[in-house]
mmCIF file with all atom_site columns, C-alpha atoms in Angstrom:
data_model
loop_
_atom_site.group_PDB
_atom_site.id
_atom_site.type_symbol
_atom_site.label_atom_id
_atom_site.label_alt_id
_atom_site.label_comp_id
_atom_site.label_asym_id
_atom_site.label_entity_id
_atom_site.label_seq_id
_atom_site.pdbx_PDB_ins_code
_atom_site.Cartn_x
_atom_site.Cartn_y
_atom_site.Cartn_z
_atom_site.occupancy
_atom_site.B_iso_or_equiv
_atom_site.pdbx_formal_charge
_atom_site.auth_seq_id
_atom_site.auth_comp_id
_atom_site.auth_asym_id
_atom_site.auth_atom_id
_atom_site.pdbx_PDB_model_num
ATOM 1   C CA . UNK L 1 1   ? 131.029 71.515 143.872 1.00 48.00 ? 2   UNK L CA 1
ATOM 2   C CA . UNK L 1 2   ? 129.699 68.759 145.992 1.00 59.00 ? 3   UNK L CA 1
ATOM 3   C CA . UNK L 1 3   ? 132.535 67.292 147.919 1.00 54.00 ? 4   UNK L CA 1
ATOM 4   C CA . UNK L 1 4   ? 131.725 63.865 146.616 1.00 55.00 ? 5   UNK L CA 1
ATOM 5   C CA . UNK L 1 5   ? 132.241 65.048 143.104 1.00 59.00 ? 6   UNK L CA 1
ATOM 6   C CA . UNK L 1 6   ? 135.275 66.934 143.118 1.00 53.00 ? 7   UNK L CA 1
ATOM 7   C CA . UNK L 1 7   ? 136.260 66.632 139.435 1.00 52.00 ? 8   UNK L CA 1
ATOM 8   C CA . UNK L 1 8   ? 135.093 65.243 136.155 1.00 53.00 ? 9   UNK L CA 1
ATOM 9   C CA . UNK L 1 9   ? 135.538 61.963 135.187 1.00 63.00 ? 10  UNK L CA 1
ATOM 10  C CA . UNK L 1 10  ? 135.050 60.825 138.666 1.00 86.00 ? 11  UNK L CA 1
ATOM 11  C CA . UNK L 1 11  ? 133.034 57.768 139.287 1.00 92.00 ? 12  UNK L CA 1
ATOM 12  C CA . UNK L 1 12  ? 130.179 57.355 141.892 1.00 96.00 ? 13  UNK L CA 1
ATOM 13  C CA . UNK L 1 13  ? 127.160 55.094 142.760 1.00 97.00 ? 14  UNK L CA 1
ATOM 14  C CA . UNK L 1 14  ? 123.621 56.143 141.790 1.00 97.00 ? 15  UNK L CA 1
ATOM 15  C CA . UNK L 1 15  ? 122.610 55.993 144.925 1.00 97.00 ? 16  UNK L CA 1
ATOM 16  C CA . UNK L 1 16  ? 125.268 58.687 145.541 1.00 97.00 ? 17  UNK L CA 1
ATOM 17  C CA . UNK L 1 17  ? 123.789 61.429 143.089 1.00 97.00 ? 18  UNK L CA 1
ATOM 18  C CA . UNK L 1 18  ? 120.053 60.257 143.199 1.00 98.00 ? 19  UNK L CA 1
ATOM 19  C CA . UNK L 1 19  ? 116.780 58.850 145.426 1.00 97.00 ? 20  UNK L CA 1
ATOM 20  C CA . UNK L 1 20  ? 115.427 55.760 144.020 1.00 97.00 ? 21  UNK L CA 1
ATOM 21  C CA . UNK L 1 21  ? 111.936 54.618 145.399 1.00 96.00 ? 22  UNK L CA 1
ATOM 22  C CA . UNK L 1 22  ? 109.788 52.240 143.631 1.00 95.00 ? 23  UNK L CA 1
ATOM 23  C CA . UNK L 1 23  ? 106.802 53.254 141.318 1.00 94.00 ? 24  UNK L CA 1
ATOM 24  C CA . UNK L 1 24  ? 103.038 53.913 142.989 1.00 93.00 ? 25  UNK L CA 1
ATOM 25  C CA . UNK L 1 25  ? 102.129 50.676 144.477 1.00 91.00 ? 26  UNK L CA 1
ATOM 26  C CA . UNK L 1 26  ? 99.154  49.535 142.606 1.00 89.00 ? 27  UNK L CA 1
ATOM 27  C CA . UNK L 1 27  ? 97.669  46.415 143.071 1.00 83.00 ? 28  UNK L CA 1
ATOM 28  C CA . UNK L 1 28  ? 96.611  44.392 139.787 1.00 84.00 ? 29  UNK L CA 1
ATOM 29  C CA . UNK L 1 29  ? 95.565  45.463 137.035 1.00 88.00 ? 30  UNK L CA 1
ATOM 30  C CA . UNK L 1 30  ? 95.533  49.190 136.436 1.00 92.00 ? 31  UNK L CA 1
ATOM 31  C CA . UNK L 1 31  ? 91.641  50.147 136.166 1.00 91.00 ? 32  UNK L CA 1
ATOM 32  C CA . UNK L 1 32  ? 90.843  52.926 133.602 1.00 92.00 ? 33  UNK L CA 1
ATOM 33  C CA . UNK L 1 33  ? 88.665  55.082 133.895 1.00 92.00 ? 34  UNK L CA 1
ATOM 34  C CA . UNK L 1 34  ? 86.725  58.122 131.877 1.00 88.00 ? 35  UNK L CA 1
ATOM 35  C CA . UNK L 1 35  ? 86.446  60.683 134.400 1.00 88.00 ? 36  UNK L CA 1
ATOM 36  C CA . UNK L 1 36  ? 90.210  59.581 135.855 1.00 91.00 ? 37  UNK L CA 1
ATOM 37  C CA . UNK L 1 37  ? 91.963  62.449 137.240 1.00 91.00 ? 38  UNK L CA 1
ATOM 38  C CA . UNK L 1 38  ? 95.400  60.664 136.936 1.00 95.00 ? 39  UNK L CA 1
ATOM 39  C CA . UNK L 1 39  ? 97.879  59.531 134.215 1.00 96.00 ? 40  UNK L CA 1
ATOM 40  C CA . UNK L 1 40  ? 99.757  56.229 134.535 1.00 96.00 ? 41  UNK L CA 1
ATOM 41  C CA . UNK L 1 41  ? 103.486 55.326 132.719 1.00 97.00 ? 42  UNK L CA 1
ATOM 42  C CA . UNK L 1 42  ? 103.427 52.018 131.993 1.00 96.00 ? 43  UNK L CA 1
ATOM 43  C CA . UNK L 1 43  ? 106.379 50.020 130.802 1.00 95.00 ? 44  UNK L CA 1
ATOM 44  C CA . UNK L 1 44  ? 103.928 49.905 126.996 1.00 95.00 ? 45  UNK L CA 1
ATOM 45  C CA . UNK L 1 45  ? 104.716 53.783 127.118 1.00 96.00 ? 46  UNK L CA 1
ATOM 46  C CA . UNK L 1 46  ? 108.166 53.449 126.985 1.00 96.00 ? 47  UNK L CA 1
ATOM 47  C CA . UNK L 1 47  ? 110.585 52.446 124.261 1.00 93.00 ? 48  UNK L CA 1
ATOM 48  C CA . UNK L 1 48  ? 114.298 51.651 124.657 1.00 92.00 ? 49  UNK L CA 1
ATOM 49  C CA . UNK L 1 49  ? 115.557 54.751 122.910 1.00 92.00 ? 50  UNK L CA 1
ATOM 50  C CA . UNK L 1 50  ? 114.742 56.631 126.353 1.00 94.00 ? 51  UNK L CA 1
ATOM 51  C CA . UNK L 1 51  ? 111.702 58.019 125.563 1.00 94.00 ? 52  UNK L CA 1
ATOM 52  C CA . UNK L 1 52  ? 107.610 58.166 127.105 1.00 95.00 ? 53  UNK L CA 1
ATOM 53  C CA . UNK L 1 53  ? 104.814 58.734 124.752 1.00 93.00 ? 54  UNK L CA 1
ATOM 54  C CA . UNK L 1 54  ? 102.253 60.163 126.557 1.00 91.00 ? 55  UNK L CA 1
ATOM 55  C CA . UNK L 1 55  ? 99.482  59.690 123.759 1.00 89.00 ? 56  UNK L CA 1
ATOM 56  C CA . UNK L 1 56  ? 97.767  56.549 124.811 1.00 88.00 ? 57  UNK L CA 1
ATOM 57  C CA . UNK L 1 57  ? 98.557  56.667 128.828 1.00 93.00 ? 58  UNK L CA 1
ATOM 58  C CA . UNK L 1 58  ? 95.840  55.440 131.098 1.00 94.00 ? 59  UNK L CA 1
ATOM 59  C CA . UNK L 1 59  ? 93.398  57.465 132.841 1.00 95.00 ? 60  UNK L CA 1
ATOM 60  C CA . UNK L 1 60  ? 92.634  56.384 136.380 1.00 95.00 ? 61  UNK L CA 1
ATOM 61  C CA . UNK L 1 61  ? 91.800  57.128 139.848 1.00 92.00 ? 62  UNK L CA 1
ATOM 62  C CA . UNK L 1 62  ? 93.971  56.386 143.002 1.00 90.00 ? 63  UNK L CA 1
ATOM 63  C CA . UNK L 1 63  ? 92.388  54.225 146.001 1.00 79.00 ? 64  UNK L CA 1
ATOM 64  C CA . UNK L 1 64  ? 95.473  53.845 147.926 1.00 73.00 ? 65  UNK L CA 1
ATOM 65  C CA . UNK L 1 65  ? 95.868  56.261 150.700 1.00 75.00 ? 66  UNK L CA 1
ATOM 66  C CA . UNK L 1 66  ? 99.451  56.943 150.063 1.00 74.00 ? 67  UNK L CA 1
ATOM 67  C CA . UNK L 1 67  ? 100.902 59.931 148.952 1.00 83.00 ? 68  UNK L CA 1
ATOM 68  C CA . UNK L 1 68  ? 102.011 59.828 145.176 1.00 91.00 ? 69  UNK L CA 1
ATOM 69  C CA . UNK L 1 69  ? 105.305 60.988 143.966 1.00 91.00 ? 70  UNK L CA 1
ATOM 70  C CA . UNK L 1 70  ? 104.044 62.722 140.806 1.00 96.00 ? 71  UNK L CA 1
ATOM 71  C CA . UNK L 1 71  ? 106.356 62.718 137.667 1.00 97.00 ? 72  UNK L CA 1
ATOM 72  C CA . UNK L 1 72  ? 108.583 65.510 137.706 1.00 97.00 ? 73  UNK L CA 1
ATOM 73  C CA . UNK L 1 73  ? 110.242 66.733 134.498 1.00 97.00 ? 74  UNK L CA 1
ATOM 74  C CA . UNK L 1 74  ? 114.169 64.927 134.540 1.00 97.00 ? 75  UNK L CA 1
ATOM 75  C CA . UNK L 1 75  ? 112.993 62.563 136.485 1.00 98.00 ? 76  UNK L CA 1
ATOM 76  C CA . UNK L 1 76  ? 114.937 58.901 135.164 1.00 98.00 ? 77  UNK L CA 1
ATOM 77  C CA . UNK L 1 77  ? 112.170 56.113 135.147 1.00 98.00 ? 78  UNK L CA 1
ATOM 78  C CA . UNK L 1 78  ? 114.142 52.187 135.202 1.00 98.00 ? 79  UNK L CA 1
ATOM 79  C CA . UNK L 1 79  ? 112.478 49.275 133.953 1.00 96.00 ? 80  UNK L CA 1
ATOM 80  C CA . UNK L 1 80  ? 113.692 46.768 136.626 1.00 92.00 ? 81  UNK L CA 1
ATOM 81  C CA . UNK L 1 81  ? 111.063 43.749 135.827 1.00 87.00 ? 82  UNK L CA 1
ATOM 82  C CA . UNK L 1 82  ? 110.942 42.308 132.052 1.00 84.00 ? 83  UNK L CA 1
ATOM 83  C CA . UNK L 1 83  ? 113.062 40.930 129.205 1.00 82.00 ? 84  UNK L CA 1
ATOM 84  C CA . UNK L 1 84  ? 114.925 44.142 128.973 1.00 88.00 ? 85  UNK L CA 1
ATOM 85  C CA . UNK L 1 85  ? 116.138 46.544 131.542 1.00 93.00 ? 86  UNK L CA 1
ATOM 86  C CA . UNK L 1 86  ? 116.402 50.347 130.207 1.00 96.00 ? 87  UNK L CA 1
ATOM 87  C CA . UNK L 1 87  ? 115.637 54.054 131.359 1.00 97.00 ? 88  UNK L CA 1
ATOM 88  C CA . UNK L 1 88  ? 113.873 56.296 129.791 1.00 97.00 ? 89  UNK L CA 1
ATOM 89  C CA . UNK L 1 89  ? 113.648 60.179 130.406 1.00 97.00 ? 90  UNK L CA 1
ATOM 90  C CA . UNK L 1 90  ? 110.456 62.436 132.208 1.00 97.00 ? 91  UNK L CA 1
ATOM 91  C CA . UNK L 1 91  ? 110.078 65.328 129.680 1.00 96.00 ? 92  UNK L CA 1
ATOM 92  C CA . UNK L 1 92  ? 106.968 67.232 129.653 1.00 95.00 ? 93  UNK L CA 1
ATOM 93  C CA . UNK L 1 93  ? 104.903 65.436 131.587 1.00 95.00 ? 94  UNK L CA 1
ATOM 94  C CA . UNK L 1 94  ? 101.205 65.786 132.130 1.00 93.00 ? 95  UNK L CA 1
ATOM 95  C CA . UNK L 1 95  ? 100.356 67.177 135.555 1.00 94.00 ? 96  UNK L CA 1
ATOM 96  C CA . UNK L 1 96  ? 99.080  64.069 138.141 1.00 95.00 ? 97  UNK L CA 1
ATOM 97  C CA . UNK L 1 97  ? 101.775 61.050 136.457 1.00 96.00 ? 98  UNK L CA 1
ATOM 98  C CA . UNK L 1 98  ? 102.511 58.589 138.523 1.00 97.00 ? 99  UNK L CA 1
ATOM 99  C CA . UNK L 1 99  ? 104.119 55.693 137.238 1.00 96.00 ? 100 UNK L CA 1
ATOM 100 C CA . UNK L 1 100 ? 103.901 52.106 137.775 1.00 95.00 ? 101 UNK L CA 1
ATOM 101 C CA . UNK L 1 101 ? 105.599 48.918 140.419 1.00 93.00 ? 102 UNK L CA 1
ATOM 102 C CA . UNK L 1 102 ? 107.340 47.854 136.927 1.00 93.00 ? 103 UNK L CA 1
ATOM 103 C CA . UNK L 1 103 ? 109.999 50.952 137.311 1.00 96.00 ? 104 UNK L CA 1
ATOM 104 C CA . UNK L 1 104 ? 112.254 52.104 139.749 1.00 97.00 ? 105 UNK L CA 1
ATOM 105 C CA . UNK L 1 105 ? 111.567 56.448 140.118 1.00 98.00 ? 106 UNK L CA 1
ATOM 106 C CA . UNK L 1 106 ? 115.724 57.799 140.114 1.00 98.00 ? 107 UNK L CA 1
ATOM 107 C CA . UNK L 1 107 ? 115.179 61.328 140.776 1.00 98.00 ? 108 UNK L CA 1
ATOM 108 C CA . UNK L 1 108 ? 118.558 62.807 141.199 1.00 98.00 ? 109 UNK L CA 1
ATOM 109 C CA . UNK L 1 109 ? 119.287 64.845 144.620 1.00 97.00 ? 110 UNK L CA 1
ATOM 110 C CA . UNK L 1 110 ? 118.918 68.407 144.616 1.00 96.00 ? 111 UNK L CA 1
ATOM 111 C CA . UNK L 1 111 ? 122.819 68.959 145.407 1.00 96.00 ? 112 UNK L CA 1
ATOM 112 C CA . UNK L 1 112 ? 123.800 67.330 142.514 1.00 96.00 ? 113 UNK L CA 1
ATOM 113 C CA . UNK L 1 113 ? 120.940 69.112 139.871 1.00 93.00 ? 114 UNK L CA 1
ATOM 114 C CA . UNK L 1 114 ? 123.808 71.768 138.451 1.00 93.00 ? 115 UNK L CA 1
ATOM 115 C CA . UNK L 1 115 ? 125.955 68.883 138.389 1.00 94.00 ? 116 UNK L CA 1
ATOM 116 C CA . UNK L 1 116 ? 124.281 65.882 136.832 1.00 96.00 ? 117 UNK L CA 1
ATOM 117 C CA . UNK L 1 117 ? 122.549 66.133 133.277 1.00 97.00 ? 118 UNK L CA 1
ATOM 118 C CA . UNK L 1 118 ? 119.040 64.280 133.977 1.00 97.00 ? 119 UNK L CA 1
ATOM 119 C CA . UNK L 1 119 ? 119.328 63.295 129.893 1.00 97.00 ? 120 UNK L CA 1
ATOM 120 C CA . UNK L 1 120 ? 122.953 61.986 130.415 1.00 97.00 ? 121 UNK L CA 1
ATOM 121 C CA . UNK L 1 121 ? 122.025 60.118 132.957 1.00 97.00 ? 122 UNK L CA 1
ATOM 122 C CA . UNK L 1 122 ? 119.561 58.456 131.704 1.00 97.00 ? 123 UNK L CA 1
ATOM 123 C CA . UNK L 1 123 ? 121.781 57.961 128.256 1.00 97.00 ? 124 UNK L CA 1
ATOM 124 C CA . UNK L 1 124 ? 124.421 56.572 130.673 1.00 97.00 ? 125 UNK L CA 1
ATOM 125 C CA . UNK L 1 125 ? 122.396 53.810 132.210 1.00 97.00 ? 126 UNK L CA 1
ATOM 126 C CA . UNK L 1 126 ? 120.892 52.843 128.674 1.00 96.00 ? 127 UNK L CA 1
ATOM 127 C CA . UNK L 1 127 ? 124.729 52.182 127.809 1.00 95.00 ? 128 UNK L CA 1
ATOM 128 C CA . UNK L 1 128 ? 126.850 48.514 127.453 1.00 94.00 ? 129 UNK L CA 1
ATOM 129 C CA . UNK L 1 129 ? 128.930 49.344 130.778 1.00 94.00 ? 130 UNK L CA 1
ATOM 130 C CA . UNK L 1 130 ? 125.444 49.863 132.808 1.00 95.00 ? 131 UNK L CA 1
ATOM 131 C CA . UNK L 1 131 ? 123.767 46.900 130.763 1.00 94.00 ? 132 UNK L CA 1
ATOM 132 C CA . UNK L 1 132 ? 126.849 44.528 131.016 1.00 93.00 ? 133 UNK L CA 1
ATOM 133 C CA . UNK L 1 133 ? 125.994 45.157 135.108 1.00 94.00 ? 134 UNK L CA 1
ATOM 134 C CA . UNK L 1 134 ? 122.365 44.849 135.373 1.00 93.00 ? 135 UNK L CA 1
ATOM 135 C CA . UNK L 1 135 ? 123.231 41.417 133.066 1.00 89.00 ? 136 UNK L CA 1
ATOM 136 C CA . UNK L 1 136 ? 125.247 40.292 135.198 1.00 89.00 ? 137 UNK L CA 1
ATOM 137 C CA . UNK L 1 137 ? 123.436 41.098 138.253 1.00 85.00 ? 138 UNK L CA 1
ATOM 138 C CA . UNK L 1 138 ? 119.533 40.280 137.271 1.00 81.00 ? 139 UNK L CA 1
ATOM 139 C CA . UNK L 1 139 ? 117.615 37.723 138.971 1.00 80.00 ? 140 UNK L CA 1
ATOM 140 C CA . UNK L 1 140 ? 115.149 35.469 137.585 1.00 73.00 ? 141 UNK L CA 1
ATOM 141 C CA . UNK L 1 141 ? 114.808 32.940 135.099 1.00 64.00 ? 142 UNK L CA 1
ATOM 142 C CA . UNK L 1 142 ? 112.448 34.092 132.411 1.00 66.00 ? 143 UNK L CA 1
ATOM 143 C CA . UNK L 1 143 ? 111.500 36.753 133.895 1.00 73.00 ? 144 UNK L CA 1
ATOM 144 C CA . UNK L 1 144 ? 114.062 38.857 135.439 1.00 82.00 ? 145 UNK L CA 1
ATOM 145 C CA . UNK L 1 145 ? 113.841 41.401 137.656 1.00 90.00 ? 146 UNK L CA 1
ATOM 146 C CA . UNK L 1 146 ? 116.554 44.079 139.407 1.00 93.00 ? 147 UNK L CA 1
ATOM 147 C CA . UNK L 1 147 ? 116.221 44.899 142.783 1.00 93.00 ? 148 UNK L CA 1
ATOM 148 C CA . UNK L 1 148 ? 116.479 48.297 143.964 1.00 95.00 ? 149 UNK L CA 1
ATOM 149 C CA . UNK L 1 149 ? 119.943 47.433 146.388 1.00 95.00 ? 150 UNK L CA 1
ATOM 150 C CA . UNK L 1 150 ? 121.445 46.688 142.125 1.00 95.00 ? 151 UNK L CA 1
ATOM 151 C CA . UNK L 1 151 ? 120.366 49.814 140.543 1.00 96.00 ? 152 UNK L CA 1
ATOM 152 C CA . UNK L 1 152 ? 121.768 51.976 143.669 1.00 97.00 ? 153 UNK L CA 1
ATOM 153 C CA . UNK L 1 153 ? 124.553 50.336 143.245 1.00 96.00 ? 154 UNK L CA 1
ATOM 154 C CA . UNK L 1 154 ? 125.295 50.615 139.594 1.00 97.00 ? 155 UNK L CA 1
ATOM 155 C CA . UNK L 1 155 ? 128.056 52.790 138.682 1.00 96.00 ? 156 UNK L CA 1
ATOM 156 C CA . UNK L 1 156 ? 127.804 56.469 137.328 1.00 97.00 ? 157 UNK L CA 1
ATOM 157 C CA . UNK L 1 157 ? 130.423 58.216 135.333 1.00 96.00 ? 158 UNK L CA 1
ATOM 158 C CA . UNK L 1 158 ? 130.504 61.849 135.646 1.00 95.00 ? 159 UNK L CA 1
ATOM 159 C CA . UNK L 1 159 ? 131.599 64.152 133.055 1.00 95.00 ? 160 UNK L CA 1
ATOM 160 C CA . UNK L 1 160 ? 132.267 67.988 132.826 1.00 95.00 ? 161 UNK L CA 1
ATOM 161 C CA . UNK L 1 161 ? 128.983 69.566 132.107 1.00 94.00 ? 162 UNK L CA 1
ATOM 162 C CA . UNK L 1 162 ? 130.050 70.190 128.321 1.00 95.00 ? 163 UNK L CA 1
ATOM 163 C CA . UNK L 1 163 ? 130.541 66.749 127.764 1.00 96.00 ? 164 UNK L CA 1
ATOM 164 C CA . UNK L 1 164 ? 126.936 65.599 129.155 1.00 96.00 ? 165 UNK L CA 1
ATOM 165 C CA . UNK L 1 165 ? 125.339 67.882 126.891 1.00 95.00 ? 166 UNK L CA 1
ATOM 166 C CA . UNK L 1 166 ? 127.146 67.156 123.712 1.00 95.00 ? 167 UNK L CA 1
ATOM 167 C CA . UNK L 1 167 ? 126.914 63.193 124.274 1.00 94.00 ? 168 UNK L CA 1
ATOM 168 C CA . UNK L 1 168 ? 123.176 63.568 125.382 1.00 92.00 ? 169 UNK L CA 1
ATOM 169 C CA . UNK L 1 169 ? 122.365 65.588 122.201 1.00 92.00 ? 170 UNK L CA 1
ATOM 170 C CA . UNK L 1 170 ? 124.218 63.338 120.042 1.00 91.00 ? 171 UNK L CA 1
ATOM 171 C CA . UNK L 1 171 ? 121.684 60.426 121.363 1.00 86.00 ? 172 UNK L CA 1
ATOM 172 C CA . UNK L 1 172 ? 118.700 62.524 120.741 1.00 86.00 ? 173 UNK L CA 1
ATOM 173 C CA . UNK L 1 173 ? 120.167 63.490 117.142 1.00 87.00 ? 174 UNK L CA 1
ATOM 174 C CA . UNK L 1 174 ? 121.044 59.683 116.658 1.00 83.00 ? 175 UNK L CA 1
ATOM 175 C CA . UNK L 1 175 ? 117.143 58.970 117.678 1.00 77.00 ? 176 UNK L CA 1
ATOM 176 C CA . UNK L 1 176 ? 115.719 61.001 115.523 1.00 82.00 ? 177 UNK L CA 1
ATOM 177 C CA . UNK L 1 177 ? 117.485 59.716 112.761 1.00 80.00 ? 178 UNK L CA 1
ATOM 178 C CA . UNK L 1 178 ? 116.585 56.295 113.043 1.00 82.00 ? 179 UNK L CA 1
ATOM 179 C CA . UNK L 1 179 ? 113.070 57.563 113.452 1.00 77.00 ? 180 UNK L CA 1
ATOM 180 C CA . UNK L 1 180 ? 113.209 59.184 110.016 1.00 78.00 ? 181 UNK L CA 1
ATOM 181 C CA . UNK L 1 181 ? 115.112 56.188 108.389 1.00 83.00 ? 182 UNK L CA 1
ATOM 182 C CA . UNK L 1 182 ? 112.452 53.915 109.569 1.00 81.00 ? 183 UNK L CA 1
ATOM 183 C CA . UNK L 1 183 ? 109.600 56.269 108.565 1.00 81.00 ? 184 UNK L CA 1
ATOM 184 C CA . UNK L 1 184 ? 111.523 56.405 104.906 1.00 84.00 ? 185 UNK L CA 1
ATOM 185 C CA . UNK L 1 185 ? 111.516 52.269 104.844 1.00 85.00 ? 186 UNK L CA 1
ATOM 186 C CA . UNK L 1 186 ? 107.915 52.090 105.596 1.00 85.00 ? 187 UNK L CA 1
ATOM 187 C CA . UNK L 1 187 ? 107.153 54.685 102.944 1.00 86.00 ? 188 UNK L CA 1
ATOM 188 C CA . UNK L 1 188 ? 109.040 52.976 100.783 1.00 88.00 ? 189 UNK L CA 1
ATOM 189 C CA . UNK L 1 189 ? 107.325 49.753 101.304 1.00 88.00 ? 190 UNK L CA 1
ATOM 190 C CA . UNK L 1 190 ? 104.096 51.273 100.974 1.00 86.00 ? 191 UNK L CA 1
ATOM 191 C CA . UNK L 1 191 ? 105.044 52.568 97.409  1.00 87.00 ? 192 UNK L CA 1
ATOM 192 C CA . UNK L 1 192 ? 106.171 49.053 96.150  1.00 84.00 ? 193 UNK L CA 1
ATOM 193 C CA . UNK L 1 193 ? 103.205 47.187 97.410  1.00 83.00 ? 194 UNK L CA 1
ATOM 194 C CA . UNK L 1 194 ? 100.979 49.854 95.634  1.00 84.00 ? 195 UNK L CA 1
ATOM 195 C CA . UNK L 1 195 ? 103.404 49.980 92.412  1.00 83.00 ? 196 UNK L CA 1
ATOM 196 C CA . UNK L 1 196 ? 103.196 45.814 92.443  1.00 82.00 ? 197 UNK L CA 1
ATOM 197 C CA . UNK L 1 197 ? 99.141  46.254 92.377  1.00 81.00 ? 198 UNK L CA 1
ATOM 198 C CA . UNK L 1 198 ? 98.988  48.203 90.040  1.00 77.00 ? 199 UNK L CA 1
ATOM 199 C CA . UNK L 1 199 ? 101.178 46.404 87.601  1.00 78.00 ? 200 UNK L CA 1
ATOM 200 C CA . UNK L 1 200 ? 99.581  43.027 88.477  1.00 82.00 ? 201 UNK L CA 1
ATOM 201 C CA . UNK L 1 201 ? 95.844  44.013 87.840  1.00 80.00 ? 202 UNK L CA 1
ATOM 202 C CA . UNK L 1 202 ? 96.996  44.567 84.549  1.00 62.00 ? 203 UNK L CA 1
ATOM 203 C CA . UNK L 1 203 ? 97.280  40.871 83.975  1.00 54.00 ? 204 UNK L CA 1
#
């Protein structure tokens, strides 16, 4: 076990367990285009439950000369810049995915990949201890923003392997629940408004 995890339960920094770089540096307005050969995350992909749909990402084409760092699956992407600060998980990701300046890229270190859960971690940061910090620490009036110096230094709790999984699976059973609750409410209101139609053209 890497010496600077010697048990569970011990608490670390981020930047302890995981590179954080900034997402591809693009400059305005992301361009798309029909023949682009890469996918952009944008913070509209994301939701707060920690996850990416990938169905209406942009198509575009790179001009910068720098190198991307593709998406790689359990990659952690941060929203540092916005109302609300949250992480959300890389999980079968289209080949060429960058993402964009609006997220911080925490990929963890490849010492710490049997140790570190890439779904726990990204559960962990989405949590009231991690939020309470980037609260307190955000800059910016109405739009606030986290630098990169914050999120490195945010702490990280880690847990016995067992524990990761079984707290990350509860999140991603508790997700999917709310999903169909939500999907049960709308069908539900779609049913009244058609039953209340119905009995008012009779009038």
């Amino acid at each position: 076990m890497n010496a600077k995890v010697r048990h569970a339960s011990e608490e670390v920094k981020l930047c302890d367990i995981a590179d954080i770089r900034l997402g591809h540096p693009f400059r305005g307005t992301i361009k798309p285009y029909d023949n682009g050969d890469v996918h952009v995350i944008q913070v509209r992909d994301t939701e707060a439950t920690g996850e990416i749909d990938q169905c209406w990402t942009v198509e575009t084409i790179l001009s910068t000369k720098k190198q991307p760092d593709w998406l790689q699956n359990g990659d952690v992407l941060f929203v540092a810049k916005g109302a609300k600060h949250y992480s959300v998980l890389v999980e079968n990701i289209l080949d060429r995915t960058v993402c964009s300046p609006h997220f911080f890229l925490v990929r963890l270190k490849p010492e710490f990949k049997d140790l570190i859960i890439p779904s726990f971690l990204c559960w962990q940061l989405n949590q009231q201890p991690a939020q309470r910090y980037f609260k307190a620490t955000a800059e910016g009036s109405n739009y606030l923003s986290i630098r990169r110096q914050v999120l490195e230094n945010v702490p990280i709790k880690v847990l016995s392997p067992t524990k990761q999984r079984l707290l990350a699976d509860m999140h991603r059973c508790g997700v999917k629940e709310q999903k169909a609750l939500k999907k049960l409410i709308r069908n539900r209101q779609i049913q009244l408004e058609a039953i209340a139609i119905h009995a008012l053209e009779k009038f």
